[in-house]
mmCIF file of C-alpha atoms in Angstrom:
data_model
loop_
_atom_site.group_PDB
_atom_site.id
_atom_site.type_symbol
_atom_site.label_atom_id
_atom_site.label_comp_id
_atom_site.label_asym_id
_atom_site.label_seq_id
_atom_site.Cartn_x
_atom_site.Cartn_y
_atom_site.Cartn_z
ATOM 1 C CA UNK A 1 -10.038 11.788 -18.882
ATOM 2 C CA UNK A 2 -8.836 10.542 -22.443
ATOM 3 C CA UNK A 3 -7.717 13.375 -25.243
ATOM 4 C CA UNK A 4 -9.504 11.679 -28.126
ATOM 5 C CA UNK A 5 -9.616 13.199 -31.996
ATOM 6 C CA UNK A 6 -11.626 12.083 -34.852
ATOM 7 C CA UNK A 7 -11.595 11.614 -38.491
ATOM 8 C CA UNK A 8 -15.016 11.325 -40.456
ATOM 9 C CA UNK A 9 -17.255 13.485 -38.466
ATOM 10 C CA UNK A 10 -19.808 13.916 -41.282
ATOM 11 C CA UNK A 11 -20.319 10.684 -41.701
ATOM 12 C CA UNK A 12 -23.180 8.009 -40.618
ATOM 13 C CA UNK A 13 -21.828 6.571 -37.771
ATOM 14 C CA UNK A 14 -19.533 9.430 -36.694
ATOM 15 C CA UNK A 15 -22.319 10.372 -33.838
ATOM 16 C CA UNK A 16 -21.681 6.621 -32.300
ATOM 17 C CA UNK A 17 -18.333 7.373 -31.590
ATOM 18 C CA UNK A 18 -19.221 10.610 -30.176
ATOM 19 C CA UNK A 19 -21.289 9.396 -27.926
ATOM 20 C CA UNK A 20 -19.187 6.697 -26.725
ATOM 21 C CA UNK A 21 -16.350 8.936 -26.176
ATOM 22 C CA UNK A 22 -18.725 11.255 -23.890
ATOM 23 C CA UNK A 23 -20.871 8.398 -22.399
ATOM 24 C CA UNK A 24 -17.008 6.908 -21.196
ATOM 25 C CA UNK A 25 -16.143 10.620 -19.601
ATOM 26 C CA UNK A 26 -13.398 11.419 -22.162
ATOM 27 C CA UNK A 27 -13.352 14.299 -24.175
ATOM 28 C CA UNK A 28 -12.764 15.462 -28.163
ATOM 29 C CA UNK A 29 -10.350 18.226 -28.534
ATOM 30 C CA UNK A 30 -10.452 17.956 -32.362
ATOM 31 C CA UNK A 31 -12.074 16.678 -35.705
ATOM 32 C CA UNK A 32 -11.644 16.176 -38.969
ATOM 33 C CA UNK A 33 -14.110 16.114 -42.242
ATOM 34 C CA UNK A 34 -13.986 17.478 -45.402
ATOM 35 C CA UNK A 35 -17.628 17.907 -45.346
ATOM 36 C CA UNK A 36 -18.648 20.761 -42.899
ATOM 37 C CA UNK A 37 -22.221 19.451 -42.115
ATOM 38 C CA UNK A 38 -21.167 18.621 -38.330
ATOM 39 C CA UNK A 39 -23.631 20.661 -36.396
ATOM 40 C CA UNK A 40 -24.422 17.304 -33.974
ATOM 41 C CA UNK A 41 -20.685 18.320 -32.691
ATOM 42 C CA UNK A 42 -22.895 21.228 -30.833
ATOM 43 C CA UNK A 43 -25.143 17.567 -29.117
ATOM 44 C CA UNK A 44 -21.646 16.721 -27.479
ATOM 45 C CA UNK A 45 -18.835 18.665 -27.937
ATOM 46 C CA UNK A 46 -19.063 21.706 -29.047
ATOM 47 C CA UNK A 47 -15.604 23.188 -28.026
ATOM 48 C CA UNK A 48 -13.878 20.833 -30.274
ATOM 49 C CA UNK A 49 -11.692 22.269 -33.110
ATOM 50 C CA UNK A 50 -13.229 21.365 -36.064
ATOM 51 C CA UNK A 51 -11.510 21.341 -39.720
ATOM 52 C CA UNK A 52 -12.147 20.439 -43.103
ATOM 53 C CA UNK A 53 -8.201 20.164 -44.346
ATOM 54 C CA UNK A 54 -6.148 17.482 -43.313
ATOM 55 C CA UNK A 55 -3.202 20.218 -43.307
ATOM 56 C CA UNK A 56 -5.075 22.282 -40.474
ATOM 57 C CA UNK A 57 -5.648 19.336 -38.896
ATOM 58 C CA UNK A 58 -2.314 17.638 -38.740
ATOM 59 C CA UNK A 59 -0.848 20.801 -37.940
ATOM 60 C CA UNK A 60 -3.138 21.771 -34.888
ATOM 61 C CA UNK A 61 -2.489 18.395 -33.471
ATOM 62 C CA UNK A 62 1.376 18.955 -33.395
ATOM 63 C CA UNK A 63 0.798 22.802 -31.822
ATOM 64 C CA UNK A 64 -1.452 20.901 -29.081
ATOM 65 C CA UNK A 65 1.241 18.477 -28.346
ATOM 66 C CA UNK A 66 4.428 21.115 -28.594
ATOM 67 C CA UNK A 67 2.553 24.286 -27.735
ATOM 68 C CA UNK A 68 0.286 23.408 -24.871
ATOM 69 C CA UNK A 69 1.588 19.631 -23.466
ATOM 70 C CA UNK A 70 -1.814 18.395 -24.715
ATOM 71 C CA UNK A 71 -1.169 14.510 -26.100
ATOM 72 C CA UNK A 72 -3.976 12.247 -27.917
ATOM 73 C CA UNK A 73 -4.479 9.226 -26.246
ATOM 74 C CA UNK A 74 -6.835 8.127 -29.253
ATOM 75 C CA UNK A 75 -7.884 9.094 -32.446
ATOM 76 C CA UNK A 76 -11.497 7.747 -33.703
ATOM 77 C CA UNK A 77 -11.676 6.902 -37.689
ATOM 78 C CA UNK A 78 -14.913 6.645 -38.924
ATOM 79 C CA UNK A 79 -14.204 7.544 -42.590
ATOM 80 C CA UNK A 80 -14.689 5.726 -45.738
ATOM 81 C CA UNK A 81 -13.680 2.172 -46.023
ATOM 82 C CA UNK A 82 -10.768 2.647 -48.554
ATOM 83 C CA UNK A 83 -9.482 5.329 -46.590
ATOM 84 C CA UNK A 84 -8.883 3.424 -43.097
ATOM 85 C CA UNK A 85 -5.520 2.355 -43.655
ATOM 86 C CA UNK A 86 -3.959 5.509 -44.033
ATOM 87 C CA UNK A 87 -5.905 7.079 -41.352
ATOM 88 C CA UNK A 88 -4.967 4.895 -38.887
ATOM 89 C CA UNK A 89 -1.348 5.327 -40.127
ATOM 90 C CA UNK A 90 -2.195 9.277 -39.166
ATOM 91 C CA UNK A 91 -3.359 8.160 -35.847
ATOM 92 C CA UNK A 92 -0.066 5.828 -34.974
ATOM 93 C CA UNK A 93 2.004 8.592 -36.181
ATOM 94 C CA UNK A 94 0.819 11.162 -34.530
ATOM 95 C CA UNK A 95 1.068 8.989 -30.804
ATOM 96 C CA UNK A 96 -2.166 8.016 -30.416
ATOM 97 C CA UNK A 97 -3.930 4.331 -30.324
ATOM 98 C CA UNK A 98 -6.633 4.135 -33.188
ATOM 99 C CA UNK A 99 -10.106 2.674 -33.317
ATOM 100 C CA UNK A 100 -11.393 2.250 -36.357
ATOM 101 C CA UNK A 101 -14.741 1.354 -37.789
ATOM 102 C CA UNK A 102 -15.343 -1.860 -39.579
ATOM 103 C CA UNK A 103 -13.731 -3.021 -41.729
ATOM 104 C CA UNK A 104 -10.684 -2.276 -40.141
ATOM 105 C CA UNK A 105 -8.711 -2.462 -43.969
ATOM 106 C CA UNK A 106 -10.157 -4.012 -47.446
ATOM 107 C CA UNK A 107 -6.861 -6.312 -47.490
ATOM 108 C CA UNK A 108 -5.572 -9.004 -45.712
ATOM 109 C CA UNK A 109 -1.571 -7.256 -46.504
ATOM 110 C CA UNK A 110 -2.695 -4.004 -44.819
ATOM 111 C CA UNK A 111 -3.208 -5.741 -41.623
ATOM 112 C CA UNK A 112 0.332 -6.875 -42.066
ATOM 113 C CA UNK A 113 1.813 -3.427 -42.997
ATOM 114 C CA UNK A 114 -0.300 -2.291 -39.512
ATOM 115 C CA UNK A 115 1.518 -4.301 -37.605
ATOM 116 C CA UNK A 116 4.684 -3.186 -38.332
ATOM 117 C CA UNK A 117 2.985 0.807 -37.617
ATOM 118 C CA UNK A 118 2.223 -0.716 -34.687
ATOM 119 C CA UNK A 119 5.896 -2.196 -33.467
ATOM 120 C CA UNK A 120 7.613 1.257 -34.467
ATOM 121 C CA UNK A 121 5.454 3.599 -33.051
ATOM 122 C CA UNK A 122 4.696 1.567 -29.720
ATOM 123 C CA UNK A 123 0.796 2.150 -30.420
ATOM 124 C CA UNK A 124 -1.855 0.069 -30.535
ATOM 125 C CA UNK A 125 -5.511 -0.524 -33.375
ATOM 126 C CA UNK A 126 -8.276 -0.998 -32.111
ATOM 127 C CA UNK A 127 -11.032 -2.008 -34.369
ATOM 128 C CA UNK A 128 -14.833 -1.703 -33.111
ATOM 129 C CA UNK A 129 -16.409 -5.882 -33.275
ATOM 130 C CA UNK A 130 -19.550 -4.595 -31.508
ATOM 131 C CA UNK A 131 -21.272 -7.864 -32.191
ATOM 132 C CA UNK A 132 -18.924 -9.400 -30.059
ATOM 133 C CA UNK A 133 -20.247 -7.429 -27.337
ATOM 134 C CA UNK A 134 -23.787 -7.744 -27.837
ATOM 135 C CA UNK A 135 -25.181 -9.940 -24.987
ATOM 136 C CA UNK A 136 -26.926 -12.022 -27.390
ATOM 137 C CA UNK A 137 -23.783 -12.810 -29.350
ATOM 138 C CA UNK A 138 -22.233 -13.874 -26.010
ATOM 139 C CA UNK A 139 -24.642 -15.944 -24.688
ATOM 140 C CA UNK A 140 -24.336 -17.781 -28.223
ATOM 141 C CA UNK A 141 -20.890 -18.181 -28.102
ATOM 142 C CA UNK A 142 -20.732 -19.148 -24.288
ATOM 143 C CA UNK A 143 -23.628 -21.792 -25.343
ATOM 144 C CA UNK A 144 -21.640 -23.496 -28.151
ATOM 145 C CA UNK A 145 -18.381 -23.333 -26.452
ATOM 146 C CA UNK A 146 -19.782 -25.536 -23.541
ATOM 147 C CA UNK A 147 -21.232 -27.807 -26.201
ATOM 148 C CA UNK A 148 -20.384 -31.028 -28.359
ATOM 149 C CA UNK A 149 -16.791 -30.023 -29.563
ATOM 150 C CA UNK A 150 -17.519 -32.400 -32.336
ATOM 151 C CA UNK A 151 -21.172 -30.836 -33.317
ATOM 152 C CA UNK A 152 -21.303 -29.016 -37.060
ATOM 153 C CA UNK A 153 -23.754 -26.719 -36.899
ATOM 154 C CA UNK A 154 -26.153 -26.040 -39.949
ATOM 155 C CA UNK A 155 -26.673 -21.713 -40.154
ATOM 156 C CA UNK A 156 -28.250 -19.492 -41.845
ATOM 157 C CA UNK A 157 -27.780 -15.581 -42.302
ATOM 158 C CA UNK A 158 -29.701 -13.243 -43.497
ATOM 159 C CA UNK A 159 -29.170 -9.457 -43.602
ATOM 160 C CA UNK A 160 -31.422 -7.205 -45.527
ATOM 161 C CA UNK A 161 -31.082 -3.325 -45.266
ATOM 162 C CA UNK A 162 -32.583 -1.222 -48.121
ATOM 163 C CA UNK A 163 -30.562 1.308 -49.906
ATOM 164 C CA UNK A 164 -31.945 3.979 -52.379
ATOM 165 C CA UNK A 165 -29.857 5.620 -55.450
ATOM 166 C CA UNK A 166 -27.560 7.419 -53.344
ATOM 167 C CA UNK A 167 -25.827 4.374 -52.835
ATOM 168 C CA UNK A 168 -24.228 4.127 -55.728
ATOM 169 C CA UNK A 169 -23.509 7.691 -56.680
ATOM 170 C CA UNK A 170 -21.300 7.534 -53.040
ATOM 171 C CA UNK A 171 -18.199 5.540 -52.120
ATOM 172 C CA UNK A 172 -20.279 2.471 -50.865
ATOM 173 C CA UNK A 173 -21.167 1.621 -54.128
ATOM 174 C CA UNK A 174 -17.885 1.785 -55.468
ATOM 175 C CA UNK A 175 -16.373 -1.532 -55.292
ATOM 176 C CA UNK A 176 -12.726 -0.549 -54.903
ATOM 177 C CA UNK A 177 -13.627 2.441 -52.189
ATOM 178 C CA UNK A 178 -16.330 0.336 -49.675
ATOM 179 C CA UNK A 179 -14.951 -3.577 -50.945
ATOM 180 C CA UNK A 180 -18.534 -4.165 -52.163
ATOM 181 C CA UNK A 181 -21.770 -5.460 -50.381
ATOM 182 C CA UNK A 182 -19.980 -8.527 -47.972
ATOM 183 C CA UNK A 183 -17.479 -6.558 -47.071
ATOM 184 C CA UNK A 184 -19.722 -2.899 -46.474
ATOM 185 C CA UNK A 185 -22.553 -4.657 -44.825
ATOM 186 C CA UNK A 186 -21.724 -8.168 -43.952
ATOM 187 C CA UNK A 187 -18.182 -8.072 -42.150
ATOM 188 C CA UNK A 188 -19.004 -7.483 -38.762
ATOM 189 C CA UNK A 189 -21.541 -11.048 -39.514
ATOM 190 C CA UNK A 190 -18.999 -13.093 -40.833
ATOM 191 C CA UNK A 191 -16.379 -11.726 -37.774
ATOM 192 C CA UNK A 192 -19.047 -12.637 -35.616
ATOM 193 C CA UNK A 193 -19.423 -16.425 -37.242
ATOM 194 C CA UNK A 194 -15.782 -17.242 -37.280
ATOM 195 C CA UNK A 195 -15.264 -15.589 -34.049
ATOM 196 C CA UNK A 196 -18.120 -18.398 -32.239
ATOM 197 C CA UNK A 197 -17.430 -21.149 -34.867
ATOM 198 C CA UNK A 198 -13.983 -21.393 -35.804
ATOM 199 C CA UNK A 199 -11.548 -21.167 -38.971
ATOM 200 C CA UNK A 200 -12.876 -20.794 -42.734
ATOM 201 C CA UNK A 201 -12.621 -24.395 -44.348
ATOM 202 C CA UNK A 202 -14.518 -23.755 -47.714
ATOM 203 C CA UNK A 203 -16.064 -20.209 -48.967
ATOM 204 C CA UNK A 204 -17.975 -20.528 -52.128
ATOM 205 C CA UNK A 205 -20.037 -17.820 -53.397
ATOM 206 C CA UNK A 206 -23.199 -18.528 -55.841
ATOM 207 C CA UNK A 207 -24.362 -15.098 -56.141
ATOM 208 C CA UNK A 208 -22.737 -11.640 -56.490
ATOM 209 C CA UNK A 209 -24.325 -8.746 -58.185
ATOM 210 C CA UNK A 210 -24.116 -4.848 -57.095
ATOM 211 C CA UNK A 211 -26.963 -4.884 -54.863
ATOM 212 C CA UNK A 212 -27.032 -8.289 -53.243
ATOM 213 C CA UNK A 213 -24.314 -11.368 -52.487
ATOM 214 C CA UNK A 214 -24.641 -14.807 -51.434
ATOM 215 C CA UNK A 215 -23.067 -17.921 -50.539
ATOM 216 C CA UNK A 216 -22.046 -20.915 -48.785
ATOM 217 C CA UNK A 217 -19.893 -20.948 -45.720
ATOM 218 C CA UNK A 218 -17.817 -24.132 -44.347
ATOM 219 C CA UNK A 219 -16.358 -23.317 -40.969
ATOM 220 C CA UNK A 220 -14.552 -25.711 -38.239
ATOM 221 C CA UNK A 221 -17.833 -26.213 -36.410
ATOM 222 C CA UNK A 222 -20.955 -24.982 -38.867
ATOM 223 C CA UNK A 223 -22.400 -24.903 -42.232
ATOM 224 C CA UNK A 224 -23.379 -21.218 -42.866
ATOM 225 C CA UNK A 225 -25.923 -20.245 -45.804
ATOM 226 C CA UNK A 226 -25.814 -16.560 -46.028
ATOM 227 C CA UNK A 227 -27.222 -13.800 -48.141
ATOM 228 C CA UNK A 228 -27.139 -10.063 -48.081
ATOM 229 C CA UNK A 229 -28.881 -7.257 -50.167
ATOM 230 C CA UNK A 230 -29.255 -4.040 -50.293
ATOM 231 C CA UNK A 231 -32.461 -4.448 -52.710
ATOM 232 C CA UNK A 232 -35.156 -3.611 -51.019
ATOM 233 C CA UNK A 233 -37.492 -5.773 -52.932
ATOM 234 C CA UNK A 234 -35.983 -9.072 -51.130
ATOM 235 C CA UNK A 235 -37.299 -8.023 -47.984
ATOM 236 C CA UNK A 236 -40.151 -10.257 -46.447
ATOM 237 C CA UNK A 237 -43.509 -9.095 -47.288
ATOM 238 C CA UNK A 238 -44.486 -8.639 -42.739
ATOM 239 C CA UNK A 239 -41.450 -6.491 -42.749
ATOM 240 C CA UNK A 240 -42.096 -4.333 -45.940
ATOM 241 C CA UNK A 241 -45.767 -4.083 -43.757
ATOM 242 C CA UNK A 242 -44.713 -2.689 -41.125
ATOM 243 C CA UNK A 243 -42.974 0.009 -42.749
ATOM 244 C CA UNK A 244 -39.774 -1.175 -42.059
ATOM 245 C CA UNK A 245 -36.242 -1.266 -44.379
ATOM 246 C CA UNK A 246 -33.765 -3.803 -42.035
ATOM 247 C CA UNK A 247 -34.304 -7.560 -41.614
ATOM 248 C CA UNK A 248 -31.657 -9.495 -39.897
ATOM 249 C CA UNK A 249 -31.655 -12.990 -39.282
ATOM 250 C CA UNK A 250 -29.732 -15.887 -37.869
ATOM 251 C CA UNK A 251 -30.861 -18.909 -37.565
ATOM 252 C CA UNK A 252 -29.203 -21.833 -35.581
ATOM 253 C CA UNK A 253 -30.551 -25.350 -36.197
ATOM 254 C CA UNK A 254 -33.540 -23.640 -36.772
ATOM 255 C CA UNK A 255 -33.954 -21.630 -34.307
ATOM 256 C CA UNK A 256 -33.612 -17.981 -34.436
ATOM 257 C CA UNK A 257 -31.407 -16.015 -32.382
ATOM 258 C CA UNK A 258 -32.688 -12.949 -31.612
ATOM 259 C CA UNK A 259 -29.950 -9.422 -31.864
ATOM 260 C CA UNK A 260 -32.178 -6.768 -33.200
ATOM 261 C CA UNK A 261 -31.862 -4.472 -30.281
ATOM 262 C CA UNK A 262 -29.032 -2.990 -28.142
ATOM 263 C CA UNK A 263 -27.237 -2.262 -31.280
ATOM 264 C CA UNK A 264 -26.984 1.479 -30.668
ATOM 265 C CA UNK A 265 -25.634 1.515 -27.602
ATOM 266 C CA UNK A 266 -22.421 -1.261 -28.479
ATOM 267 C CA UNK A 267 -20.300 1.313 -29.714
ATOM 268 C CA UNK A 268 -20.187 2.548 -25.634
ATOM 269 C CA UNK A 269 -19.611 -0.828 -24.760
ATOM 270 C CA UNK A 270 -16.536 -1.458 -27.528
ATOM 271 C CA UNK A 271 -15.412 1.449 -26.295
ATOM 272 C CA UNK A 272 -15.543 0.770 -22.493
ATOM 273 C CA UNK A 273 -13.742 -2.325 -23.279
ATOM 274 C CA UNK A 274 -10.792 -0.730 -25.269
ATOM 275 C CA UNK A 275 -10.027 2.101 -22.691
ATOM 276 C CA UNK A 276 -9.474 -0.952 -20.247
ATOM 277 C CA UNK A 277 -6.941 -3.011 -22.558
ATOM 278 C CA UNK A 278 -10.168 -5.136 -24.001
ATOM 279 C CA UNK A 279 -10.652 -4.105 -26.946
ATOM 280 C CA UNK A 280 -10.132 -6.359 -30.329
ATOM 281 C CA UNK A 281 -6.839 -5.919 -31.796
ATOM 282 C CA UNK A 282 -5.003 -6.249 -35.551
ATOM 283 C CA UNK A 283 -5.001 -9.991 -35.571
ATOM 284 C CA UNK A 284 -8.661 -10.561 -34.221
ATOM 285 C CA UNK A 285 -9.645 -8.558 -37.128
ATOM 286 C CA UNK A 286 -7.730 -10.975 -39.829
ATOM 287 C CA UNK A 287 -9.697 -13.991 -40.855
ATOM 288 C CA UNK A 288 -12.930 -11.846 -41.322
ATOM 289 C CA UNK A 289 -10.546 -9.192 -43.730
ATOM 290 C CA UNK A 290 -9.562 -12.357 -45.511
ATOM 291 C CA UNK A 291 -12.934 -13.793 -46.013
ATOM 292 C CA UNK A 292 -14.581 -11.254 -47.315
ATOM 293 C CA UNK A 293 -11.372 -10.405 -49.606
ATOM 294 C CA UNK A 294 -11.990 -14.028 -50.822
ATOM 295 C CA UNK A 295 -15.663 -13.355 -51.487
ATOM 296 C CA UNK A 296 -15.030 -9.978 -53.281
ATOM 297 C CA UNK A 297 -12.422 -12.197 -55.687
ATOM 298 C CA UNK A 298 -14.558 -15.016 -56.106
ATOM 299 C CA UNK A 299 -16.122 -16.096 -59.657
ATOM 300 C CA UNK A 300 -19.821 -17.005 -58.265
ATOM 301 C CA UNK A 301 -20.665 -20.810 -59.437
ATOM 302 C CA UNK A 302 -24.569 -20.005 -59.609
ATOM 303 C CA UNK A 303 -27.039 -22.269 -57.504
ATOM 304 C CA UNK A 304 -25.306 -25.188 -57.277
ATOM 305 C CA UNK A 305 -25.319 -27.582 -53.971
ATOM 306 C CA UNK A 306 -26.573 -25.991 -50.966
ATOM 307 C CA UNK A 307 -27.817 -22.650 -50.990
ATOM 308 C CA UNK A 308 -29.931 -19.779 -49.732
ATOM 309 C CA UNK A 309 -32.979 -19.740 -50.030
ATOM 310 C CA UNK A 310 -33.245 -16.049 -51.269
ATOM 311 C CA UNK A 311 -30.378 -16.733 -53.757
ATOM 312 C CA UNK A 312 -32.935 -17.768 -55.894
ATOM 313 C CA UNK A 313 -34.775 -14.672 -56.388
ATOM 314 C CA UNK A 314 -34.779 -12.778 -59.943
ATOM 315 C CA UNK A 315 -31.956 -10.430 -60.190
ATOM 316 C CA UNK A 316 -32.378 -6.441 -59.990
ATOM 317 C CA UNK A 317 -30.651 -4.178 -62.941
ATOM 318 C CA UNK A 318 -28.457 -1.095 -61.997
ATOM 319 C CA UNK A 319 -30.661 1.790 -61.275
ATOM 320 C CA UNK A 320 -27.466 3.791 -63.418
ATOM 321 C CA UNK A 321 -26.440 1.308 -65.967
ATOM 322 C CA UNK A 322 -28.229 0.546 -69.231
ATOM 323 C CA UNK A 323 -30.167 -2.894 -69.644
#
């Protein structure tokens, strides 16, 4: 049984993690928010120390260590994008590996800087890829692996997941706190691309507002049209009928590959993998930082050459910003 902390437990995805690290027969011996609305502790560990000031925190974790010969094997970070780096930092530090939610950092120097954590401190990152273990994702990569190594495959991607106001009163919809809309909710896609088709040739970006980006994707083996929103007035009028908010797609040559389910439980999986020496590592994570880095810098060029399909569709205003 692995001693496991964790920093973010307020947030969304926090109750993946804890579920992963009880579904893998480890155990949470303390946690770290400074919201205190944590009550789904009580669902799996509810004799975890829980605090709401990094101080506390920091400072329980050394008593543990000194005081009662308790060591963290891992510490879980499932805090705000911007505020990754240094948490994993805390982790290393502290003598524990780190997994970390996507994106692992918003720059490609961090990963650098990481690295050299890593080499001092003798610990490893972990970041959580859980598309790479989704048995769909798998099958695809297995498939075009064992076929034509010459073949350029024509792609497209589209994920749509509504967002109301919130969004932009919170970090997400801060550009310089979440690294806007490809990196918040399209990095673990484009890992997933350039993990199955290779390095990042050409990136060009036509379209890149606050609530929706898109663009055109040359990789060594495929020709990827993508587009993300969070507006949920691009969603497709069947989906919007059946009262739903998420529509993911990914089509190759036309035919669609079907992930929508067994996403819940991949976080279990990811970290099943990592407790055995599996997991994905600093450098897996780099070309995906990178690309969406690139996209976040980019000066769109408008619809010009090939395209999305959505990319086409009338803008949204701000919800908060005058017309």
């Amino acid at each position: 049984m692995k001693n496991f902390a964790l920093i973010g437990a307020a947030g969304y995805i926090a109750p993946r993690h804890l579920n992963a690290i009880k579904e893998t027969n480890n155990n949470l011996v303390a946690a770290l928010d400074t919201f205190d609305s944590v009550g789904i502790m009580d669902s799996y560990f509810p004799n975890a120390d829980f605090f709401v000031e990094f101080e506390r925190f920091d400072r329980h974790i050394y008593k543990l260590k000194n005081d009662k010969g308790i060591q963290l094997d891992y510490t879980s970070i499932c805090t705000p994008n911007y505020l990754h780096d240094a948490h994993i930092r805390t982790a290393l530090r502290v003598g524990s590996d780190a997994i970390c939610e996507k994106p692992l950092v918003l720059n490609p120097w961090n990963i650098d800087a990481l690295s050299k954590v890593e080499e001092a401190t003798g610990k490893r990152v972990w970041n959580i890829l859980q598309l790479r273990v989704h048995p769909s994702i798998i099958a695809l990569k297995n498939k075009i692996d064992q076929g034509p190594k010459d073949k350029i495959y024509d792609i497209d991607l589209t994920y749509l997941t509504s967002r109301g106001h919130w969004y932009y009163t919170s970090w997400k919809g801060d550009v310089e706190k979440s690294g806007g809309i490809a990196t918040n909710i399209g990095v673990h896609f484009f890992d997933m691309l350039s993990w199955i088709f290779g390095g990042v040739k050409s990136n060009k970006v036509h379209v890149h507002t606050h609530d929706r980006a898109s663009g055109f994707l040359e990789l060594d083996r495929a020709n990827v049209r993508w587009f993300l929103s969070i507006d949920e007035n691009v969603l497709p009028k069947d989906i919007v009928e059946k009262g739903q908010r998420t529509f993911r797609s990914i089509t190759v040559e036309g035919d669609e590959l079907e992930f929508s389910g067994g996403f819940t439980d991949l976080h279990t999986t990811s970290y099943t993998e990592i407790l055995a020496g599996n997991g994905y590592g600093v450098e897996e994570t780099r070309q995906a930082i990178e690309l969406v880095h690139n996209i976040r810098h980019a000066t769109p060029i408008g619809l010009t050459g090939d395209y999305h399909p959505l990319a086409k569709l009338p803008l949204s205003s701000h919800p908060f910003r005058k017309k």
